Coordinates of N, CA and C in Angstrom, one line a residue:
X1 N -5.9 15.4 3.7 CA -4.6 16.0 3.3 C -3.4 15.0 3.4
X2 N -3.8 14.1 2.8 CA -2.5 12.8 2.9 C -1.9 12.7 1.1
X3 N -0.8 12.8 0.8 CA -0.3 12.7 -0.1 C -0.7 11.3 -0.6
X4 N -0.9 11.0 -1.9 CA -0.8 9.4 -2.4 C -0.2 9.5 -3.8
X5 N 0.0 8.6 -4.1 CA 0.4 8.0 -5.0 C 0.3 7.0 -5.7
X6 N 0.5 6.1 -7.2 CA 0.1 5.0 -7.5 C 1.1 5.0 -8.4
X7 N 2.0 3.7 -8.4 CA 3.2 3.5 -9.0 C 2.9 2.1 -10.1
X8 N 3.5 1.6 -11.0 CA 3.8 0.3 -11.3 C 4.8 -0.1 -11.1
X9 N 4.5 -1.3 -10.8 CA 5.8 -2.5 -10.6 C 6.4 -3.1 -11.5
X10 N 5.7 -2.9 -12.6 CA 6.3 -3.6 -14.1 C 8.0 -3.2 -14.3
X11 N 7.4 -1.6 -14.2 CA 8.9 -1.2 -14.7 C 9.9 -1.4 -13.4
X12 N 9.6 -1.6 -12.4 CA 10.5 -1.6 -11.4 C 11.7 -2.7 -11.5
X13 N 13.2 -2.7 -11.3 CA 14.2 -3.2 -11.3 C 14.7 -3.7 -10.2
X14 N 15.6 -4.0 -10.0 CA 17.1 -4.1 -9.3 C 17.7 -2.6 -9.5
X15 N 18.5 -2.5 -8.2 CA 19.1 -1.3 -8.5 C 20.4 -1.3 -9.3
X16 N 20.7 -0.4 -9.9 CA 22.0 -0.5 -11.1 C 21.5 -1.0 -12.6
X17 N 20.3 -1.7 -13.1 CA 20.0 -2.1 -14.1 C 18.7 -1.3 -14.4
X18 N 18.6 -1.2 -15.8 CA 18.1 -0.7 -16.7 C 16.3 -0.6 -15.9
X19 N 15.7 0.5 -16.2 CA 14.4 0.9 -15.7 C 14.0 1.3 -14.4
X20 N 13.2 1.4 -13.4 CA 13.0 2.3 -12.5 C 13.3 1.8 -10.8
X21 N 13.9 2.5 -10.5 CA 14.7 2.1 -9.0 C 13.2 2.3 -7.7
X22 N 13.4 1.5 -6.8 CA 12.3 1.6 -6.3 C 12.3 3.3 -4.8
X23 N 13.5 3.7 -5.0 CA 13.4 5.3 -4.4 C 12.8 6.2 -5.5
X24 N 12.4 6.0 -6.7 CA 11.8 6.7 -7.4 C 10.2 7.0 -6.9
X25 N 9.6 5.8 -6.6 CA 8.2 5.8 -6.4 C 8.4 6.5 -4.5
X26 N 9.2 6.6 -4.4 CA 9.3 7.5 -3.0 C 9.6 9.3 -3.2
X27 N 10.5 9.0 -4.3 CA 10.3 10.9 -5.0 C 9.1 11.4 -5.4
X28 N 7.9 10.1 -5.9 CA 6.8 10.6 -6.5 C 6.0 11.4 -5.1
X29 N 6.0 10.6 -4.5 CA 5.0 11.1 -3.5 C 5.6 12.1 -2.9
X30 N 6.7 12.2 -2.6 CA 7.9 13.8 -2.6 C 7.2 15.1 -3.3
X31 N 7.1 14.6 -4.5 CA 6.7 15.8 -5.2 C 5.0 15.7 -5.4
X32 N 4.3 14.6 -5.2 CA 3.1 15.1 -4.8 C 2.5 15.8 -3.1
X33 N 3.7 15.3 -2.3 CA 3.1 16.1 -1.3 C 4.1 17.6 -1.2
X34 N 3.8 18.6 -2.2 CA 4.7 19.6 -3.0 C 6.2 19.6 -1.8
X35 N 6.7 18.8 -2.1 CA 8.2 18.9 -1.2 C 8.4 19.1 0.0
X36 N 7.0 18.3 0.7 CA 6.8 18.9 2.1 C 7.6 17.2 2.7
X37 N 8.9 17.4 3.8 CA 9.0 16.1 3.7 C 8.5 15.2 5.1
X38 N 8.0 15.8 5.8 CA 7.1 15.3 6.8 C 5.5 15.5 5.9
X39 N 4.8 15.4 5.4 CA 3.6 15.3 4.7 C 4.4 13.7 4.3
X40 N 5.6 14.0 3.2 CA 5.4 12.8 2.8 C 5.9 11.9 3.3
X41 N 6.4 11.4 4.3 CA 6.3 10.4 5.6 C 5.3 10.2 6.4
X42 N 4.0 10.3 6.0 CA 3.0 10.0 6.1 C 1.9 10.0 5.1
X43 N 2.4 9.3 3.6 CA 1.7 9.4 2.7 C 1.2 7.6 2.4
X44 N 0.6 8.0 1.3 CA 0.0 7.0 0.7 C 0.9 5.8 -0.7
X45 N 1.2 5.2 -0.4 CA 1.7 4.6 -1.9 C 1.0 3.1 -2.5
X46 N 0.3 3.5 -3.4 CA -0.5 2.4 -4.1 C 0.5 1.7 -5.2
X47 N 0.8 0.5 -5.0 CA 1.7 0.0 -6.1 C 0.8 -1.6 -7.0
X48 N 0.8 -1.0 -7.9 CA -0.3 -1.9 -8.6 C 0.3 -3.0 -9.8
X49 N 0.0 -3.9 -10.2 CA 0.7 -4.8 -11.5 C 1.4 -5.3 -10.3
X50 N 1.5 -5.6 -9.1 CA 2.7 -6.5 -8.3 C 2.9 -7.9 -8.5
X51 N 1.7 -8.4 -9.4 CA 1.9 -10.1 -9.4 C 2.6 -9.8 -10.6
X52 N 3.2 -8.8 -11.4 CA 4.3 -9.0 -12.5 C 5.6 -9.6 -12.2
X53 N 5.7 -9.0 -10.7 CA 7.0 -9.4 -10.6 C 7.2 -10.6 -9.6
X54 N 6.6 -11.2 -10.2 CA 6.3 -12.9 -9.4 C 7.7 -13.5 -10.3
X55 N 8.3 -14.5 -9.2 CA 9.3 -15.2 -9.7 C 9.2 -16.0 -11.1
X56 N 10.3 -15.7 -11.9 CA 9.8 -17.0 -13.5 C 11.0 -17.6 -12.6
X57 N 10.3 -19.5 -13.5 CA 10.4 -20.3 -12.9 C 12.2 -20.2 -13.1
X58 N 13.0 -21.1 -12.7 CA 14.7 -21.1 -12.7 C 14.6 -21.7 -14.3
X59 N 14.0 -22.6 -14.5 CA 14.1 -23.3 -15.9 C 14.1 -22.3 -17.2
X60 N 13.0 -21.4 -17.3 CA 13.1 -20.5 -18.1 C 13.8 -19.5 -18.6
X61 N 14.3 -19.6 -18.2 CA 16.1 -18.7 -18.3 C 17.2 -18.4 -17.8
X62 N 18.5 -18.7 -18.5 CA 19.6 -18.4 -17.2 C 20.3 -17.2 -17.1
X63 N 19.6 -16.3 -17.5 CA 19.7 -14.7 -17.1 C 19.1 -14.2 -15.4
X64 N 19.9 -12.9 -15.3 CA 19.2 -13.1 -13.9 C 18.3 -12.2 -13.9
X65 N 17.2 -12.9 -12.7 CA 15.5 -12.3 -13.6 C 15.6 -10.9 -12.2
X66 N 16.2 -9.8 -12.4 CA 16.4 -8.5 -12.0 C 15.1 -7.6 -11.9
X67 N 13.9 -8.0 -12.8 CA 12.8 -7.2 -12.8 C 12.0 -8.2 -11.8
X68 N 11.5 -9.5 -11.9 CA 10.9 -10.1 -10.9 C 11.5 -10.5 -9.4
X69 N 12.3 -11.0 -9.3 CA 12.4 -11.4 -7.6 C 13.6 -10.0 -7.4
X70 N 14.6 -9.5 -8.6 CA 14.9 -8.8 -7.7 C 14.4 -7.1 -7.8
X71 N 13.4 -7.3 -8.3 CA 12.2 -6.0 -7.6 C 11.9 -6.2 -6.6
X72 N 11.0 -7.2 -6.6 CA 10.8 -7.7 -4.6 C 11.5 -7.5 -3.7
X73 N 12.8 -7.7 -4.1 CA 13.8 -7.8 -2.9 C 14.2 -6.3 -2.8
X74 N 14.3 -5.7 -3.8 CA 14.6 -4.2 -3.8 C 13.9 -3.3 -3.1
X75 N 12.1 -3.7 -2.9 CA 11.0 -2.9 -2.3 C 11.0 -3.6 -1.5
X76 N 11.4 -4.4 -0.9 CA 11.9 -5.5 1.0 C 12.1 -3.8 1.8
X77 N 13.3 -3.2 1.1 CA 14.0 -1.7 2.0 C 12.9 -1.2 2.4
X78 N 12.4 -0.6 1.4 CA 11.2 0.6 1.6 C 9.8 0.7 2.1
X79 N 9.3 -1.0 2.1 CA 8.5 -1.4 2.6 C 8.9 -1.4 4.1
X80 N 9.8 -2.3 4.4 CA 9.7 -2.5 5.9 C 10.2 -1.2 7.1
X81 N 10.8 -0.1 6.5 CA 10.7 1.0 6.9 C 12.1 1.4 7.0
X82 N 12.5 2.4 6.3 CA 14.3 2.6 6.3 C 14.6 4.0 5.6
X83 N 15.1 4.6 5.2 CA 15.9 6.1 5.2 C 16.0 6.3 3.8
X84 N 15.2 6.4 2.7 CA 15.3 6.2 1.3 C 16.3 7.7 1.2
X85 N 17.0 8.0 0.0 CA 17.9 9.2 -0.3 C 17.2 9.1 -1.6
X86 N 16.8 10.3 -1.7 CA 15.7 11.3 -3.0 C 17.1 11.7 -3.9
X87 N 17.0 11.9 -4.8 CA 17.4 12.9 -5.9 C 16.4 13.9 -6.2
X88 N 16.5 15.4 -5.6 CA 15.7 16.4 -5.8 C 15.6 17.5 -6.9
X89 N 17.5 17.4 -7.3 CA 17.7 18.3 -8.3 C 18.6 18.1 -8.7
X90 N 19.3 18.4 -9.5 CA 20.7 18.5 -10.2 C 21.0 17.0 -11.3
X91 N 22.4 16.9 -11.4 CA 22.6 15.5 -12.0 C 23.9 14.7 -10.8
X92 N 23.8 13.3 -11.0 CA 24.6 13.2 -10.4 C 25.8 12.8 -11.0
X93 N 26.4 12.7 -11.8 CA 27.0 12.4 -13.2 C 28.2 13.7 -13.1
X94 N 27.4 15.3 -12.7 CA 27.9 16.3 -12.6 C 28.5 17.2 -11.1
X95 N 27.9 16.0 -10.4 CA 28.4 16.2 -8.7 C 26.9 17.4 -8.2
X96 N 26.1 17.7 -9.1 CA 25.4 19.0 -8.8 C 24.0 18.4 -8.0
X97 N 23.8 17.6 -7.8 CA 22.8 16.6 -7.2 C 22.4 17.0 -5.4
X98 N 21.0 17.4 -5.3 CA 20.7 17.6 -4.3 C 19.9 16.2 -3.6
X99 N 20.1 16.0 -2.6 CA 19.2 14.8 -1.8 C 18.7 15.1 -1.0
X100 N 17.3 13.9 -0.5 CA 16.9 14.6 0.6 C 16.7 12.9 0.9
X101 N 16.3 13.0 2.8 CA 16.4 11.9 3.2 C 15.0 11.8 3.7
X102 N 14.1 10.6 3.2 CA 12.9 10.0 3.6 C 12.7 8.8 4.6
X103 N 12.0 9.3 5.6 CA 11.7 7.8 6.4 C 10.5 6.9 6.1
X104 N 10.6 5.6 5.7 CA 9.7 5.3 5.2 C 8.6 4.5 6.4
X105 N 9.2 4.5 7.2 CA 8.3 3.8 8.5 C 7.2 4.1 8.7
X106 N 6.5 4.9 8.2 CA 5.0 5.6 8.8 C 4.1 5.7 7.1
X107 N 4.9 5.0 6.0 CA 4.3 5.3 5.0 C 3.7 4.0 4.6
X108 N 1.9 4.1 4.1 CA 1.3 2.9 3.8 C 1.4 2.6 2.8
X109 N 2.1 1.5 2.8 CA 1.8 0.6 1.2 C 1.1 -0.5 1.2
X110 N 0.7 -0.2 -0.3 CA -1.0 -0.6 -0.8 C -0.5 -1.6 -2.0
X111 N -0.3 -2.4 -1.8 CA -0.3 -3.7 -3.5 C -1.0 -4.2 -4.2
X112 N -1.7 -4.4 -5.4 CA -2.7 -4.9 -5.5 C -2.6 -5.5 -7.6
X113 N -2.8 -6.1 -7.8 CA -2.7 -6.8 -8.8 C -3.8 -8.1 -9.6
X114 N -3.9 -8.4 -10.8 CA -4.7 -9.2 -11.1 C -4.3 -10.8 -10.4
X115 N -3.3 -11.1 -10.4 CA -2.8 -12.7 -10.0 C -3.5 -13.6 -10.9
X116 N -3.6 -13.2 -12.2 CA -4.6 -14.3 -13.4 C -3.7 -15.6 -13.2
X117 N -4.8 -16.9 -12.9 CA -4.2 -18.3 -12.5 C -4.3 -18.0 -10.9
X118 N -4.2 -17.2 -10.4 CA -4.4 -17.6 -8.6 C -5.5 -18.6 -8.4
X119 N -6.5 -18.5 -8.9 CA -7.6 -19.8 -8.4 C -7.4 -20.8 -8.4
X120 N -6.8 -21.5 -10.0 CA -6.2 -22.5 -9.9 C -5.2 -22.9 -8.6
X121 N -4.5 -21.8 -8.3 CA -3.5 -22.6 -7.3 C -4.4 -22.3 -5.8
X122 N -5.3 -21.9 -5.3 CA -6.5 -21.6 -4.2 C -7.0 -23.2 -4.0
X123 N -8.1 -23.4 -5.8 CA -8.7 -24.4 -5.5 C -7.5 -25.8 -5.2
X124 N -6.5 -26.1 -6.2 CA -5.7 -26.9 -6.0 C -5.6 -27.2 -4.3
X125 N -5.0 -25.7 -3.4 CA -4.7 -26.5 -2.1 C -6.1 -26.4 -1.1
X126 N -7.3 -26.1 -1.6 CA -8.3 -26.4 -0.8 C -8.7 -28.1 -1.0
X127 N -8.5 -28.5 -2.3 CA -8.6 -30.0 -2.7 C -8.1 -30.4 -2.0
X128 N -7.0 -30.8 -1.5 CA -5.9 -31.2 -1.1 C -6.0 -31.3 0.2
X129 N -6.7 -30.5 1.5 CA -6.9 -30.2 2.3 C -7.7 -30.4 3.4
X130 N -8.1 -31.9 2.7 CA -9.0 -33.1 3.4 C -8.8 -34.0 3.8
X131 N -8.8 -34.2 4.7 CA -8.2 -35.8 5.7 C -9.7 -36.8 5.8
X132 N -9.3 -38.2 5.6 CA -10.8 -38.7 6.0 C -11.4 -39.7 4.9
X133 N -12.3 -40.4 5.3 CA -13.2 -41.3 4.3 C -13.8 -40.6 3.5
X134 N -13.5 -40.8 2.0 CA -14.8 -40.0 1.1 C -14.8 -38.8 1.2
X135 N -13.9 -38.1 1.3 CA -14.3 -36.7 1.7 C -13.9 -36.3 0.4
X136 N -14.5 -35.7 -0.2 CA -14.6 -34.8 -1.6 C -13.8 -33.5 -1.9
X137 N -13.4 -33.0 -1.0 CA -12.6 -31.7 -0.5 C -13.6 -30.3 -0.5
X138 N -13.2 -29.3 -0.4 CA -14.1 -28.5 0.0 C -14.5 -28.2 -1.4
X139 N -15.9 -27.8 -1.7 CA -16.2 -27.1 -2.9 C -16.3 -25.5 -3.2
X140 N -15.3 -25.0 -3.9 CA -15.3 -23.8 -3.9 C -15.8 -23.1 -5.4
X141 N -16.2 -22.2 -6.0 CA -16.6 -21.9 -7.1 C -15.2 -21.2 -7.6
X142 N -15.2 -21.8 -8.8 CA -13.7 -20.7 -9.5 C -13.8 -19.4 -9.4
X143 N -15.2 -18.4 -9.4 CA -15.2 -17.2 -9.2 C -15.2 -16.8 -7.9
X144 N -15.3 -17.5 -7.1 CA -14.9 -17.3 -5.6 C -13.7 -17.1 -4.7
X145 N -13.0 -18.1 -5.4 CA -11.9 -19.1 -4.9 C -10.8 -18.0 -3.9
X146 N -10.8 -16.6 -4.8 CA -9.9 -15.5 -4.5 C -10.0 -15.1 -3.2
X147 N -11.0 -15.5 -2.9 CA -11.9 -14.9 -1.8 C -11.2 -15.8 -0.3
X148 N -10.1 -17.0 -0.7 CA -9.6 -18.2 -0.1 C -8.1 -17.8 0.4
X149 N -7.6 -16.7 -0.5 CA -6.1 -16.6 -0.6 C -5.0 -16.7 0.4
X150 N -4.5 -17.1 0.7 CA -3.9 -17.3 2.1 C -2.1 -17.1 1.4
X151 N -1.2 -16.6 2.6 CA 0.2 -16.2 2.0 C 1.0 -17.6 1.5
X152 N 0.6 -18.8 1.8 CA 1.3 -20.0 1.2 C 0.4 -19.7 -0.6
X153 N -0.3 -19.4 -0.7 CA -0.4 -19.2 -2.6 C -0.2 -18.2 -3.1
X154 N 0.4 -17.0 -2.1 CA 1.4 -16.1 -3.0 C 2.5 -17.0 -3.1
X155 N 2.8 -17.3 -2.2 CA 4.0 -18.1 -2.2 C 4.4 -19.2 -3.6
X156 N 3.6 -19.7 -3.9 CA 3.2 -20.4 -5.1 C 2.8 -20.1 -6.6
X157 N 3.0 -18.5 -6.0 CA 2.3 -17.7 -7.6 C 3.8 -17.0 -7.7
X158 N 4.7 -17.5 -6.8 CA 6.6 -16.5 -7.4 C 6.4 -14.9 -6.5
X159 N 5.5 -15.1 -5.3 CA 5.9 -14.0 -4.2 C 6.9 -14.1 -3.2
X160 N 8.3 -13.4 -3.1 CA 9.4 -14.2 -2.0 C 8.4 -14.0 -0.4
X161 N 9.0 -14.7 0.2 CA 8.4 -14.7 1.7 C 8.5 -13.3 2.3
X162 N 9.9 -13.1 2.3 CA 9.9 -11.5 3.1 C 9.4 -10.8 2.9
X163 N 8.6 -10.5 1.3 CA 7.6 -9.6 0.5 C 5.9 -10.2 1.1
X164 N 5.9 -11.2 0.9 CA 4.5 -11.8 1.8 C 4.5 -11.2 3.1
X165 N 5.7 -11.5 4.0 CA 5.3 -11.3 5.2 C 4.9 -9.7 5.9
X166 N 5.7 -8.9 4.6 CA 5.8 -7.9 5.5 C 3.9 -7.3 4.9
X167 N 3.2 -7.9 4.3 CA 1.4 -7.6 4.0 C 0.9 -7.7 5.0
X168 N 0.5 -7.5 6.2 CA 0.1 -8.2 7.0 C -1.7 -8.5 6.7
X169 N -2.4 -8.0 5.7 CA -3.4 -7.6 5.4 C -3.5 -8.3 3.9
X170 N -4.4 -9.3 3.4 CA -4.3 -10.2 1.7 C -6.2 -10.0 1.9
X171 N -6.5 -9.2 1.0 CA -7.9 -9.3 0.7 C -8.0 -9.4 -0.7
X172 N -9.6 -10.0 -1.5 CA -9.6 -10.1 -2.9 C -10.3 -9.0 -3.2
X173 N -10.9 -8.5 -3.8 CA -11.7 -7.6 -3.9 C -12.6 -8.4 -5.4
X174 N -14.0 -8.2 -5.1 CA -15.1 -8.9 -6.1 C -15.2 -8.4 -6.8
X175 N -16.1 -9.1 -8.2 CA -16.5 -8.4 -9.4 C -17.4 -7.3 -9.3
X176 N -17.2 -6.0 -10.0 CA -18.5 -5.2 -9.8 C -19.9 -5.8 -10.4
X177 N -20.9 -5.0 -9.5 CA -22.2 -5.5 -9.9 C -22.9 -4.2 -10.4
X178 N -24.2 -4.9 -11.0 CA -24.4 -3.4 -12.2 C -24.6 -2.3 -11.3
X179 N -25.1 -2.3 -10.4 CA -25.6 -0.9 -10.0 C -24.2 -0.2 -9.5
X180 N -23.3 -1.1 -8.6 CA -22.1 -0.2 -8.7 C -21.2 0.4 -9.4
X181 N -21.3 -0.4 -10.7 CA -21.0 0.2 -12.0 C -21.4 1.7 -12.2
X182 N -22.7 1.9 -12.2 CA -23.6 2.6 -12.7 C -23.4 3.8 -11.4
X183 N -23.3 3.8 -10.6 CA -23.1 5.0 -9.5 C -21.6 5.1 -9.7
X184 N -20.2 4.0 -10.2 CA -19.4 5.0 -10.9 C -19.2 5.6 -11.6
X185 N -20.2 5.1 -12.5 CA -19.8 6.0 -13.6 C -20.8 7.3 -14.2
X186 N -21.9 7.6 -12.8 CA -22.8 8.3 -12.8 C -22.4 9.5 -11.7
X187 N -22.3 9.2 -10.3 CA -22.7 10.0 -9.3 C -20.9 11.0 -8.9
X188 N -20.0 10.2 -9.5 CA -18.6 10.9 -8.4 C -18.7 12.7 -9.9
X189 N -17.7 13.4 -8.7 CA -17.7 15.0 -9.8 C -17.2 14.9 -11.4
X190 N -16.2 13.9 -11.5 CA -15.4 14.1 -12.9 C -16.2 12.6 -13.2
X191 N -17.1 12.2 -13.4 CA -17.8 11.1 -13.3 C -17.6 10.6 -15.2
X192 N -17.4 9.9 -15.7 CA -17.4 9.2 -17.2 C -18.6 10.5 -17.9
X193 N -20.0 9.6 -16.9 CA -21.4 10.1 -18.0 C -20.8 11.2 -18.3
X194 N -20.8 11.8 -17.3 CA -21.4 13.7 -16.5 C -19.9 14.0 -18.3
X195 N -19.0 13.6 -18.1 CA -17.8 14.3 -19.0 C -18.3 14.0 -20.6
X196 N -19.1 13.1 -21.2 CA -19.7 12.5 -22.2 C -20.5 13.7 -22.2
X197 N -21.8 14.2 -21.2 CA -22.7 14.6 -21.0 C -22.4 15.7 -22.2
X198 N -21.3 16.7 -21.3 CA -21.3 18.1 -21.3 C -20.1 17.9 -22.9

């Protein structure tokens, strides 16, 4: 009985500029745990596509980049635990606007994204990471490498520190293998086959 949710990061902003403010993805789980607001101060929030909003480099434009670092900086608040203000009804435009106040201290957040190119920068500082005669550096397999990640190569992939630090938890997750394929898309109730099937 835990509320969840799964948000993207793509569209997420800066607040004041154009696309989605990051108290939104705290209304979602509002209204999936039906407006209960202790359920949802203890819910779930999965926020996925997060390596989108990896820093572009300063060179690439001198606009200010409001969707990448300052998303991150925006979900700094809500992640580290603080008093989000809902919009539950009305407009605010017309003063008719109801709010409600969320704590987010007890609520898990879950990030998870492709990071295409993280290996390269994995293997890169495992190479590198050799002292010594002849030492070849460690040999890691490129399909492996993920499996190495450490917060200095988010750091490297355009993640701000404050946004690293507050993960305390960096795991990769591996390729599926056929049989687990095959029990997803076989054995759960709303299962692929089973909906083909019928």
């Amino acid at each position: 009985n835990v509320p969840f949710v799964v948000a993207d990061a793509t569209t997420l902003t800066e607040a004041g500029y154009v696309g989605e403010d990051v108290e939104n993805i705290v209304a979602k789980l509002y209204r999936s745990a039906s407006n209960n607001i202790e359920q949802t101060q203890r819910g779930i929030i999965f926020i996925d596509e997060i390596d989108k909003l990896a820093k572009k480099s300063s060179a690439s434009s001198s606009s200010r980049d409001v969707s990448g670092e300052g998303g991150q900086q925006a979900l700094l608040k809500i992640i580290e635990g603080s008093k989000a203000s809902i919009q539950v009804k009305g407009k605010s435009k017309l003063g008719t606007q109801e709010n409600v106040i969320i704590d987010t201290s007890n609520i898990l957040f879950i990030c998870g994204g492709a990071f295409a190119g993280m290996e390269k920068i994995v293997a890169r500082r495992l190479r590198k990471s050799t002292i010594g005669y002849a030492s070849a550096g460690q040999v890691v397999d490129e399909n492996d490498a993920l499996a190495y990640v450490d917060p200095s190569d988010l750091r490297s992939f355009g993640l701000i520190p404050e946004l690293i630090g507050r993960f305390p938890v960096l795991t990769a997750l591996r390729p599926l293998k056929r049989h687990a394929l095959r029990r997803i898309l076989t054995e759960p109730k709303n299962a692929l086959i089973r909906q083909y099937t019928k």
